[in-house]
Coordinates of C-alpha atoms in Angstrom, one line a residue:
Chain A
M174 CA 0.0 0.0 0.0
S175 CA 3.0 2.3 0.2
G176 CA 2.4 2.9 -3.5
L177 CA -0.8 4.7 -2.6
R178 CA 1.0 7.1 -0.3
R179 CA 3.9 7.6 -2.6
R180 CA 1.7 8.5 -5.6
G181 CA -0.2 11.2 -3.8
I182 CA -3.6 9.7 -2.8
G183 CA -5.9 12.6 -2.0
R184 CA -4.9 14.8 -4.8
P185 CA -7.8 16.6 -6.4
P186 CA -9.4 15.0 -9.5
L187 CA -7.7 15.8 -12.8
S188 CA -8.7 19.2 -14.1
G189 CA -8.7 20.4 -17.7
P190 CA -10.3 18.9 -20.8
E191 CA -9.6 15.3 -19.8
A192 CA -11.6 15.8 -16.6
E193 CA -14.7 16.9 -18.5
A194 CA -14.9 13.8 -20.6
N195 CA -13.6 11.7 -17.7
P196 CA -15.9 8.8 -16.8
L197 CA -14.0 8.5 -13.5
S198 CA -14.4 12.2 -12.5
E199 CA -16.9 11.4 -9.8
L200 CA -14.6 8.9 -8.1
S201 CA -12.0 9.2 -5.5
F202 CA -8.4 8.7 -6.3
E203 CA -8.4 5.3 -4.9
E204 CA -11.6 4.3 -6.7
R205 CA -10.1 5.5 -10.0
R206 CA -6.9 3.6 -9.3
E207 CA -9.0 0.5 -8.8
R208 CA -10.6 0.9 -12.2
F209 CA -7.2 0.7 -13.8
L210 CA -6.5 -2.4 -11.9
E211 CA -9.8 -4.0 -13.0
A212 CA -9.1 -3.1 -16.6
A213 CA -5.7 -4.6 -16.3
V214 CA -7.1 -7.9 -14.8
R215 CA -9.6 -8.1 -17.7
L216 CA -6.8 -7.6 -20.3
F217 CA -4.4 -10.0 -18.6
E218 CA -7.1 -12.7 -18.7
E219 CA -7.8 -12.0 -22.3
K220 CA -4.4 -11.5 -23.8
G221 CA -1.9 -12.4 -21.0
Y222 CA 0.3 -10.2 -18.9
K223 CA 3.1 -10.0 -21.4
N224 CA 0.8 -9.0 -24.3
T225 CA -0.9 -6.3 -22.4
S226 CA 0.7 -2.8 -22.6
V227 CA 0.1 0.2 -20.4
E228 CA -1.5 1.8 -23.5
D229 CA -4.0 -1.1 -23.6
I230 CA -4.9 -0.7 -20.0
A231 CA -5.4 3.1 -20.3
G232 CA -7.2 2.6 -23.6
E233 CA -9.8 0.3 -21.9
L234 CA -10.9 3.3 -19.9
G235 CA -10.5 5.7 -22.8
F236 CA -7.3 7.3 -21.6
T237 CA -3.8 7.8 -22.9
K238 CA -1.0 6.1 -20.9
K239 CA 0.0 9.5 -19.4
V240 CA -3.2 9.2 -17.3
F241 CA -2.3 5.7 -16.3
Y242 CA 1.0 6.9 -14.8
Y243 CA -0.9 9.3 -12.6
Y244 CA -2.4 6.3 -10.8
W245 CA 0.2 3.6 -11.1
K246 CA 4.0 3.5 -11.3
N247 CA 4.0 0.8 -14.0
K248 CA 2.4 -2.5 -15.1
R249 CA 4.5 -4.4 -12.6
E250 CA 3.0 -2.4 -9.7
I251 CA -0.4 -3.6 -10.8
V252 CA 0.7 -7.2 -11.1
Q253 CA 2.3 -7.0 -7.7
E254 CA -0.9 -5.6 -6.2
I255 CA -3.1 -8.3 -7.8
H256 CA -0.7 -11.0 -6.6
D257 CA -0.5 -9.5 -3.0
R258 CA -4.3 -9.4 -2.8
G259 CA -4.4 -13.1 -4.0
M260 CA -1.9 -14.1 -1.3
A261 CA -3.8 -12.1 1.3
L262 CA -7.0 -13.8 0.3
M263 CA -5.4 -17.2 0.4
N264 CA -3.9 -16.6 3.8
A265 CA -7.2 -15.3 5.1
Q266 CA -9.0 -18.4 3.7
L267 CA -6.4 -20.6 5.4
D268 CA -6.9 -18.6 8.7
A269 CA -10.6 -19.4 8.5
V270 CA -10.0 -23.1 7.8
M271 CA -7.5 -23.4 10.6
K272 CA -9.8 -21.7 13.1
E273 CA -12.7 -24.1 12.3
E274 CA -13.3 -27.0 14.5
G275 CA -13.7 -30.2 12.7
E276 CA -12.1 -33.3 11.3
P277 CA -8.6 -32.6 10.0
G278 CA -9.3 -34.3 6.7
A279 CA -12.3 -32.1 6.0
R280 CA -10.2 -29.0 6.9
L281 CA -7.4 -30.0 4.5
D282 CA -10.0 -30.7 1.7
A283 CA -11.5 -27.2 2.3
A284 CA -8.1 -25.6 2.1
I285 CA -7.3 -27.4 -1.2
R286 CA -10.6 -26.3 -2.7
N287 CA -10.1 -22.7 -1.6
H288 CA -6.6 -22.8 -3.1
L289 CA -7.9 -24.1 -6.4
R290 CA -10.7 -21.5 -6.5
T291 CA -8.2 -18.7 -6.0
V292 CA -5.9 -20.1 -8.8
L293 CA -8.9 -20.2 -11.2
R294 CA -10.0 -16.7 -10.1
D295 CA -6.5 -15.3 -10.5
R296 CA -5.6 -17.1 -13.6
S297 CA -4.5 -13.8 -15.2
I298 CA -1.5 -13.8 -13.0
A299 CA -1.0 -17.5 -12.5
G300 CA 2.5 -18.3 -11.4
T301 CA 3.4 -20.1 -14.6
L302 CA 2.5 -17.0 -16.7
L303 CA 4.8 -14.9 -14.7
G304 CA 7.8 -17.0 -14.3
D305 CA 10.1 -14.0 -15.0
F306 CA 8.3 -11.7 -12.6
E307 CA 10.4 -10.5 -9.7
F308 CA 8.0 -10.4 -6.8
S309 CA 8.9 -8.3 -3.8
E310 CA 10.7 -9.9 -0.8
E311 CA 7.5 -9.4 1.2
T312 CA 5.4 -11.3 -1.4
L313 CA 7.9 -14.2 -1.4
R314 CA 7.8 -14.3 2.4
A315 CA 4.0 -14.4 2.3
R316 CA 4.1 -17.3 -0.1
R317 CA 6.6 -19.2 2.0
E318 CA 4.5 -18.5 5.1
Y319 CA 1.4 -19.8 3.3
T320 CA 3.2 -23.0 2.2
R321 CA 4.4 -23.6 5.8
R322 CA 0.9 -23.1 7.2
F323 CA -0.5 -25.4 4.6
Q324 CA 2.0 -28.0 5.6
R325 CA 0.9 -27.7 9.2
L326 CA -2.6 -28.7 8.2
V327 CA -1.1 -31.7 6.4
E328 CA 0.9 -32.6 9.6
E329 CA -2.2 -32.3 11.8
G330 CA -4.0 -34.7 9.5
M331 CA -1.1 -37.1 9.8
A332 CA -1.1 -36.9 13.5
A333 CA -4.8 -37.6 13.5
G334 CA -4.3 -40.6 11.1
V335 CA -6.4 -39.2 8.3
V336 CA -3.5 -38.1 6.1
R337 CA -1.2 -40.8 4.7
K338 CA 2.1 -40.9 6.6
T339 CA 4.8 -39.7 4.2
D340 CA 7.2 -36.8 3.9
P341 CA 4.9 -33.9 4.9
Q342 CA 6.8 -31.3 2.9
M343 CA 6.8 -33.4 -0.3
L344 CA 3.1 -34.1 0.2
T345 CA 2.4 -30.4 0.6
F346 CA 4.5 -29.5 -2.5
A347 CA 2.6 -32.2 -4.5
I348 CA -0.8 -30.9 -3.4
L349 CA 0.0 -27.2 -4.0
G350 CA 1.9 -28.0 -7.3
L351 CA -1.1 -30.0 -8.5
C352 CA -3.4 -27.1 -7.7
N353 CA -1.2 -24.4 -9.2
S354 CA -0.8 -26.3 -12.4
V355 CA -4.4 -25.6 -13.3
G356 CA -3.4 -22.0 -13.9
A357 CA -1.1 -23.1 -16.7
W358 CA -3.9 -24.3 -19.0
Y359 CA -7.2 -23.0 -17.6
R360 CA -8.7 -20.2 -19.8
G361 CA -12.2 -19.9 -18.4
D362 CA -13.9 -20.8 -21.7
G363 CA -13.5 -24.6 -21.6
R364 CA -16.0 -27.3 -21.6
L365 CA -16.0 -27.7 -17.8
T366 CA -17.2 -25.3 -15.1
D367 CA -14.9 -24.0 -12.4
E368 CA -16.6 -26.2 -9.8
E369 CA -16.2 -29.3 -12.0
I370 CA -12.5 -28.6 -12.3
I371 CA -12.2 -28.0 -8.6
D372 CA -14.0 -31.3 -7.9
I373 CA -11.8 -33.3 -10.2
F374 CA -8.5 -31.8 -8.9
A375 CA -9.6 -31.9 -5.2
A376 CA -10.5 -35.5 -5.7
F377 CA -7.2 -36.3 -7.4
A378 CA -5.4 -34.6 -4.5
A379 CA -7.5 -36.4 -1.9
R380 CA -6.5 -39.8 -3.3
G381 CA -3.0 -38.7 -2.9
W382 CA -3.2 -37.5 0.7
R383 CA -5.9 -39.6 2.3
A384 CA -4.8 -42.5 4.5
A385 CA -6.2 -45.9 3.7
A386 CA -9.4 -46.3 5.6
G387 CA -8.4 -48.3 8.7
Chain B
M33 CA 18.7 -27.3 -36.6
S34 CA 18.1 -24.6 -39.2
G35 CA 20.2 -22.4 -36.9
L36 CA 23.2 -24.5 -37.7
R37 CA 22.9 -24.0 -41.4
R38 CA 22.1 -20.3 -41.0
R39 CA 25.1 -19.6 -38.9
G40 CA 27.5 -21.2 -41.2
I41 CA 28.4 -24.6 -39.9
G42 CA 31.6 -25.8 -41.6
R43 CA 33.4 -22.5 -41.4
P44 CA 37.1 -22.9 -40.5
P45 CA 38.0 -22.3 -36.8
L46 CA 38.5 -18.8 -35.7
S47 CA 42.0 -17.4 -36.6
G48 CA 43.9 -14.7 -34.9
P49 CA 45.0 -14.3 -31.3
E50 CA 41.8 -15.7 -29.9
A51 CA 42.3 -19.0 -31.7
E52 CA 45.8 -19.5 -30.1
A53 CA 44.5 -19.3 -26.6
N54 CA 41.3 -21.0 -27.6
P55 CA 40.6 -24.1 -25.5
L56 CA 38.1 -25.2 -28.2
S57 CA 40.4 -24.9 -31.2
E58 CA 40.7 -28.6 -31.7
L59 CA 37.0 -29.0 -32.0
S60 CA 34.6 -28.9 -34.9
F61 CA 32.1 -26.0 -35.2
E62 CA 29.3 -28.1 -33.9
E63 CA 31.3 -29.4 -30.9
R64 CA 32.3 -25.9 -30.0
R65 CA 28.7 -24.8 -30.4
E66 CA 27.8 -27.6 -27.9
R67 CA 30.3 -26.3 -25.3
F68 CA 28.4 -23.0 -25.2
L69 CA 25.2 -24.8 -24.7
E70 CA 26.6 -26.9 -21.9
A71 CA 28.0 -23.7 -20.2
A72 CA 24.6 -22.1 -20.6
V73 CA 22.9 -25.2 -19.0
R74 CA 25.3 -25.0 -16.0
L75 CA 24.6 -21.3 -15.5
F76 CA 20.8 -21.6 -15.9
E77 CA 20.8 -24.2 -13.2
E78 CA 23.0 -22.1 -10.9
K79 CA 21.5 -18.7 -11.4
G80 CA 18.4 -19.1 -13.5
Y81 CA 17.8 -18.3 -17.1
K82 CA 16.9 -14.7 -16.5
N83 CA 20.0 -13.9 -14.4
T84 CA 22.4 -15.4 -16.9
S85 CA 23.8 -13.1 -19.6
V86 CA 25.5 -13.9 -22.9
E87 CA 28.6 -12.4 -21.3
D88 CA 28.3 -15.0 -18.5
I89 CA 28.0 -17.9 -20.9
A90 CA 30.9 -16.7 -23.0
G91 CA 32.9 -16.0 -19.8
E92 CA 32.5 -19.6 -18.6
L93 CA 34.6 -20.6 -21.6
G94 CA 37.0 -17.7 -21.3
F95 CA 35.5 -15.7 -24.2
T96 CA 33.9 -12.4 -24.8
K97 CA 30.4 -12.3 -26.0
K98 CA 31.5 -11.5 -29.6
V99 CA 32.7 -15.1 -29.8
F100 CA 29.4 -16.4 -28.4
Y101 CA 27.6 -14.7 -31.3
Y102 CA 29.7 -16.6 -33.8
Y103 CA 28.1 -19.8 -32.6
W104 CA 24.6 -18.8 -31.4
K105 CA 22.2 -16.2 -32.5
N106 CA 21.3 -15.3 -28.9
K107 CA 20.4 -16.7 -25.5
R108 CA 16.9 -17.6 -26.6
E109 CA 18.2 -19.8 -29.4
I110 CA 20.1 -21.8 -26.8
V111 CA 17.0 -22.1 -24.6
Q112 CA 14.9 -23.1 -27.5
E113 CA 17.4 -25.8 -28.4
I114 CA 17.6 -27.2 -24.8
H115 CA 13.8 -27.3 -24.7
D116 CA 13.5 -29.0 -28.1
R117 CA 16.0 -31.6 -27.0
G118 CA 14.0 -32.2 -23.8
M119 CA 10.8 -32.5 -25.8
A120 CA 12.5 -34.9 -28.3
L121 CA 13.8 -37.0 -25.4
M122 CA 10.3 -37.1 -23.8
N123 CA 8.6 -38.1 -27.0
A124 CA 11.3 -40.8 -27.7
Q125 CA 10.7 -42.1 -24.1
L126 CA 7.0 -42.2 -24.7
D127 CA 7.6 -44.0 -28.0
A128 CA 9.6 -46.6 -26.2
V129 CA 6.9 -47.0 -23.5
M130 CA 4.1 -47.2 -26.0
K131 CA 5.9 -49.9 -28.0
E132 CA 6.4 -52.1 -25.0
E133 CA 4.1 -55.0 -24.4
G134 CA 2.8 -55.1 -21.0
E135 CA 0.1 -54.1 -18.5
P136 CA -1.3 -50.6 -19.3
G137 CA -0.9 -49.5 -15.7
A138 CA 2.8 -50.4 -15.7
R139 CA 3.2 -48.5 -18.9
L140 CA 1.5 -45.4 -17.6
D141 CA 3.7 -45.6 -14.4
A142 CA 6.8 -45.8 -16.6
A143 CA 5.7 -42.8 -18.6
I144 CA 5.2 -40.8 -15.5
R145 CA 8.6 -41.7 -14.1
N146 CA 10.3 -40.8 -17.4
H147 CA 8.5 -37.5 -17.4
L148 CA 9.5 -36.7 -13.8
R149 CA 13.1 -37.7 -14.6
T150 CA 13.2 -35.3 -17.5
V151 CA 11.8 -32.5 -15.5
L152 CA 14.4 -33.0 -12.8
R153 CA 17.2 -33.2 -15.4
D154 CA 16.0 -30.1 -17.3
R155 CA 15.2 -28.1 -14.3
S156 CA 17.3 -25.2 -15.7
I157 CA 14.6 -24.6 -18.2
A158 CA 11.6 -25.8 -16.2
G159 CA 8.4 -24.3 -17.6
T160 CA 7.7 -22.2 -14.5
L161 CA 11.0 -20.4 -14.9
L162 CA 10.3 -19.6 -18.5
G163 CA 6.8 -18.4 -18.4
D164 CA 7.5 -15.4 -20.6
F165 CA 9.4 -17.4 -23.1
E166 CA 7.9 -17.5 -26.6
F167 CA 8.6 -21.0 -27.9
S168 CA 8.5 -21.6 -31.6
E169 CA 5.2 -22.9 -33.1
E170 CA 7.0 -26.2 -33.8
T171 CA 7.9 -26.6 -30.1
L172 CA 4.4 -25.8 -29.0
R173 CA 3.1 -28.4 -31.5
A174 CA 5.5 -31.0 -30.1
R175 CA 4.3 -30.2 -26.6
R176 CA 0.6 -30.6 -27.6
E177 CA 1.4 -33.8 -29.4
Y178 CA 3.2 -35.2 -26.3
T179 CA 0.2 -34.4 -24.2
R180 CA -2.2 -36.0 -26.6
R181 CA -0.1 -39.2 -26.7
F182 CA 0.1 -39.3 -23.0
Q183 CA -3.6 -39.0 -22.8
R184 CA -3.8 -42.1 -25.2
L185 CA -1.9 -44.1 -22.6
V186 CA -4.4 -42.9 -19.9
E187 CA -7.3 -43.9 -22.1
E188 CA -5.8 -47.4 -22.9
G189 CA -5.6 -47.9 -19.1
M190 CA -9.2 -46.9 -18.7
A191 CA -10.3 -49.3 -21.4
A192 CA -8.4 -52.0 -19.6
G193 CA -9.9 -51.1 -16.3
V194 CA -6.7 -50.2 -14.5
V195 CA -7.1 -46.5 -14.7
R196 CA -9.9 -44.8 -12.9
K197 CA -12.8 -43.9 -15.1
T198 CA -13.0 -40.1 -15.2
D199 CA -12.4 -37.3 -17.7
P200 CA -9.3 -38.5 -19.5
Q201 CA -8.1 -35.0 -20.5
M202 CA -8.4 -33.7 -16.9
L203 CA -6.7 -36.8 -15.5
T204 CA -3.8 -36.3 -18.0
F205 CA -3.5 -32.6 -17.1
A206 CA -3.5 -33.5 -13.4
I207 CA -0.7 -36.0 -13.8
L208 CA 1.4 -33.9 -16.1
G209 CA 0.8 -30.7 -14.0
L210 CA 1.8 -32.6 -10.9
C211 CA 5.0 -33.8 -12.5
N212 CA 5.9 -30.4 -14.0
S213 CA 5.4 -28.7 -10.7
V214 CA 8.5 -30.3 -9.4
G215 CA 10.5 -28.1 -11.6
A216 CA 9.2 -25.0 -9.7
W217 CA 11.0 -25.8 -6.5
Y218 CA 13.5 -28.5 -7.2
R219 CA 17.1 -27.3 -7.0
G220 CA 19.2 -30.4 -6.9
D221 CA 20.7 -29.8 -3.5
G222 CA 17.9 -30.8 -1.3
R223 CA 17.6 -33.5 1.3
L224 CA 16.1 -36.0 -1.0
T225 CA 17.7 -37.8 -4.0
D226 CA 16.1 -37.5 -7.5
E227 CA 14.9 -41.1 -7.3
E228 CA 13.3 -40.5 -3.9
I229 CA 11.4 -37.5 -5.3
I230 CA 10.4 -39.5 -8.4
D231 CA 9.1 -42.3 -6.1
I232 CA 7.0 -39.9 -4.0
F233 CA 5.5 -38.1 -7.0
A234 CA 4.9 -41.2 -9.0
A235 CA 3.2 -42.8 -6.0
F236 CA 1.0 -39.6 -5.5
A237 CA 0.1 -39.7 -9.2
A238 CA -0.7 -43.4 -9.1
R239 CA -3.1 -42.9 -6.2
G240 CA -4.9 -40.4 -8.4
W241 CA -5.0 -42.5 -11.6
R242 CA -5.2 -46.1 -10.4
A243 CA -8.7 -47.7 -10.4
A244 CA -9.7 -49.3 -7.1
A245 CA -8.6 -52.9 -7.1
G246 CA -11.7 -54.9 -8.2

């Protein structure tokens, strides 16, 4: 969020001719900033991150790129923000799952389905499409923290006898790797619905993690 | 291989002072070209594709980048070549598996283990590290062809009753996605050997694809 401070949140709306034709002129700085982010998400999903230029993003809202740079430092800053929100959501979902009472197997399954849902939702910035993207140290820390907490769910399941006894880190990597791989091919216009895909992949994962019924 | 023709295979070795100190001077053009590729592979594994410059690759062999450009068009050409070799190897391995007589489940398991082994071997160019890389149309075709043939193995197994009856394309994507995900974290210096990792991931996959024993 330091970007918001740095780029002068609270400045008055643009004045001059652009402001008159400006479909965002009624909005606050932060709301307008958000519109650019939403336009970027749409374009990333349509054409991919790499094939989307700042001109394209500004053009979606009827602006030149000069206007874009009033709200965002560059395309990377938007991607970083989308990714950070995705991570925050995933960590919040994991918090919710970990706070729930309940059978450890059901909790792990819920965590897997949440993870899959976020990958499908955030397909525009799926890890595999952004292999060259240098995320901030903070983002990488958040990712590692997420993986560690996910592994804790796996270990709890092992202790309770519902998760197969094997290397907990490898099992965690297998589950998350499987889930993340969906982002590499999913395009949102296929023959299966999101929920069908989630069911298939969660079931595949469950066969991998579930201990044989005693 | 068109690169070889284009860049003048068969030219005499470099002459001048560089040739005298040239550790490659006894080698053919193609052999010397290969040394640059090997140096690139080492550096990609060490530092990643993105953090390796043409200067670095040339420097590994004691040359300036000018010499590199005598053998290769650019870094991308080397990556494309490494990837094409990987795909050729994977397709050849799949040929071998598909020609074998034998129980369809054992064949699928062998194909999965071969795939995992290639991902571990080619970790320097693992898909996730090259998300922004634009592969040639030919390479993409070879990839799709590989996936289709892999799916045929899955379908044969279903017909024989050893592979769980489910959407064959989704099952293929799940298996290959799981296998490819190893490339995202594997670094070759971890606490597990390659064969241990292959066993864990092949077993996880098998739990996902194997039909319940009747």
